[in-house]
PDB file of C-alpha atoms in Angstrom:
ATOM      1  CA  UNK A   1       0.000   0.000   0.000  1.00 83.00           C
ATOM      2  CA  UNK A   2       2.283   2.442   0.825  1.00 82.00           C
ATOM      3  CA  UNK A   3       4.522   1.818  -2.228  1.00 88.00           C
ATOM      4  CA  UNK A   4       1.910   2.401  -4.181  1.00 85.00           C
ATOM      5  CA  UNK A   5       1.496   6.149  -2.556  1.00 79.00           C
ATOM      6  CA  UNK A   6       4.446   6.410  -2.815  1.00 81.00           C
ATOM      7  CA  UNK A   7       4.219   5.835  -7.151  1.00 79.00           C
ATOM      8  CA  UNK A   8       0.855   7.637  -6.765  1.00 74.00           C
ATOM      9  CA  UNK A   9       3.078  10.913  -5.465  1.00 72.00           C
ATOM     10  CA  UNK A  10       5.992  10.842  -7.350  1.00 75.00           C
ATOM     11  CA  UNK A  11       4.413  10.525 -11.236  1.00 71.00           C
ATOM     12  CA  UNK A  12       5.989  12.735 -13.447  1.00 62.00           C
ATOM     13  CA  UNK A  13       2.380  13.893 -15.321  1.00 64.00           C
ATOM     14  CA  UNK A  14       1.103  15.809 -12.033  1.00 61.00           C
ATOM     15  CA  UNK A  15      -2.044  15.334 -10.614  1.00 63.00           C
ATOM     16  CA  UNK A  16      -5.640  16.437 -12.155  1.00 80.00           C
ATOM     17  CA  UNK A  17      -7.999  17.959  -9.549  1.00 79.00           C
ATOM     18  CA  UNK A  18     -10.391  14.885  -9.941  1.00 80.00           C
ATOM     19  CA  UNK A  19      -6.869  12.856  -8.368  1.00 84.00           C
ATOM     20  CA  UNK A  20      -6.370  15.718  -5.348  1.00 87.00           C
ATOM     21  CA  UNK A  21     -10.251  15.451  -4.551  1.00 88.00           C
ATOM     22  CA  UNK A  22     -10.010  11.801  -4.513  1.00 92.00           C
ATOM     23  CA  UNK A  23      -7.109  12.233  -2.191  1.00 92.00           C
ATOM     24  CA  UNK A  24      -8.428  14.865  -0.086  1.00 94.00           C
ATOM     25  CA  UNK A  25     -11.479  12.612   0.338  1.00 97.00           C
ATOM     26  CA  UNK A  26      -9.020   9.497   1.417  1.00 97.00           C
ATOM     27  CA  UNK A  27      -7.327  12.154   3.970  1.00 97.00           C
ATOM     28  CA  UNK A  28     -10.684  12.960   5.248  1.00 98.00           C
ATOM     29  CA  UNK A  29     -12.369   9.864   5.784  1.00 98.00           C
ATOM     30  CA  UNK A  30      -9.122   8.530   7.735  1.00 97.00           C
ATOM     31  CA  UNK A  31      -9.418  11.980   9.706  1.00 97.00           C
ATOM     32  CA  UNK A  32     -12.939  10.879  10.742  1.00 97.00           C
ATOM     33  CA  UNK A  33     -12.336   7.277  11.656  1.00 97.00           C
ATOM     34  CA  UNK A  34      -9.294   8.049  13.561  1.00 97.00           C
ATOM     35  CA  UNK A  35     -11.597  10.677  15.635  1.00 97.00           C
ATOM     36  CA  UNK A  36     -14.566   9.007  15.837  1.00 97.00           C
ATOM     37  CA  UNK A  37     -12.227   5.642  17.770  1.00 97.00           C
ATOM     38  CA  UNK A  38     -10.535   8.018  19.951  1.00 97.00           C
ATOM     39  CA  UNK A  39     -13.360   9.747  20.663  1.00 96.00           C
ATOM     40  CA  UNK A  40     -15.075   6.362  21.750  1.00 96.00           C
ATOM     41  CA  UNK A  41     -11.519   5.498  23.121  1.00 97.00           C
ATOM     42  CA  UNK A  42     -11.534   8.577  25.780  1.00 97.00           C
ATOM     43  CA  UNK A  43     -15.372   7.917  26.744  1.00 96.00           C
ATOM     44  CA  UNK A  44     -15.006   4.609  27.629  1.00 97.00           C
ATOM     45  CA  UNK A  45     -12.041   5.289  29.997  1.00 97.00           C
ATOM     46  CA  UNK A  46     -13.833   8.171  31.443  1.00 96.00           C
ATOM     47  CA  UNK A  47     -16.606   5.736  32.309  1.00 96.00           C
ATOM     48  CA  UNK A  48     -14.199   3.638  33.793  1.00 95.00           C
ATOM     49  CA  UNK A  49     -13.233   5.961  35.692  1.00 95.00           C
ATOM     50  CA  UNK A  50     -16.420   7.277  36.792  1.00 94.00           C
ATOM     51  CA  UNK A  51     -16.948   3.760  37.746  1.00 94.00           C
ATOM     52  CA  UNK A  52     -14.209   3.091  39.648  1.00 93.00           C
ATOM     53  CA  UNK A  53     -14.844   6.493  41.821  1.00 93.00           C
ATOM     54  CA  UNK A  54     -18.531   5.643  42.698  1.00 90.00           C
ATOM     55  CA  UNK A  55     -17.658   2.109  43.179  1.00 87.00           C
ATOM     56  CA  UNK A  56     -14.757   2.659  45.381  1.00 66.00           C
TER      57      UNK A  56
END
């Protein structure tokens, strides 16, 4: 995969717009899945947490 970035990036014909908004839509959509897990990421340990302090 990331050789083939890597070819994507360095072609010597440039890229068309249609190939940067493809891109920038790739960038994006790995922007919001990497958010949206941490987000659930940092919820569940501040649940935890709030557990553990009532609990305790």
């Amino acid at each position: 995969m990331k050789r083939e970035i890597l070819k994507f990036l360095k072609e010597e014909e440039g890229l068309t717009m249609v190939e940067y908004a493809v891109a920038g839509a790739l960038v994006a959509a790995a922007c919001v899945v990497a958010f949206t897990n941490l987000g659930v990421a940092i919820g569940a340990r501040i649940q935890r947490l709030a557990n553990t302090i009532t609990t305790g």
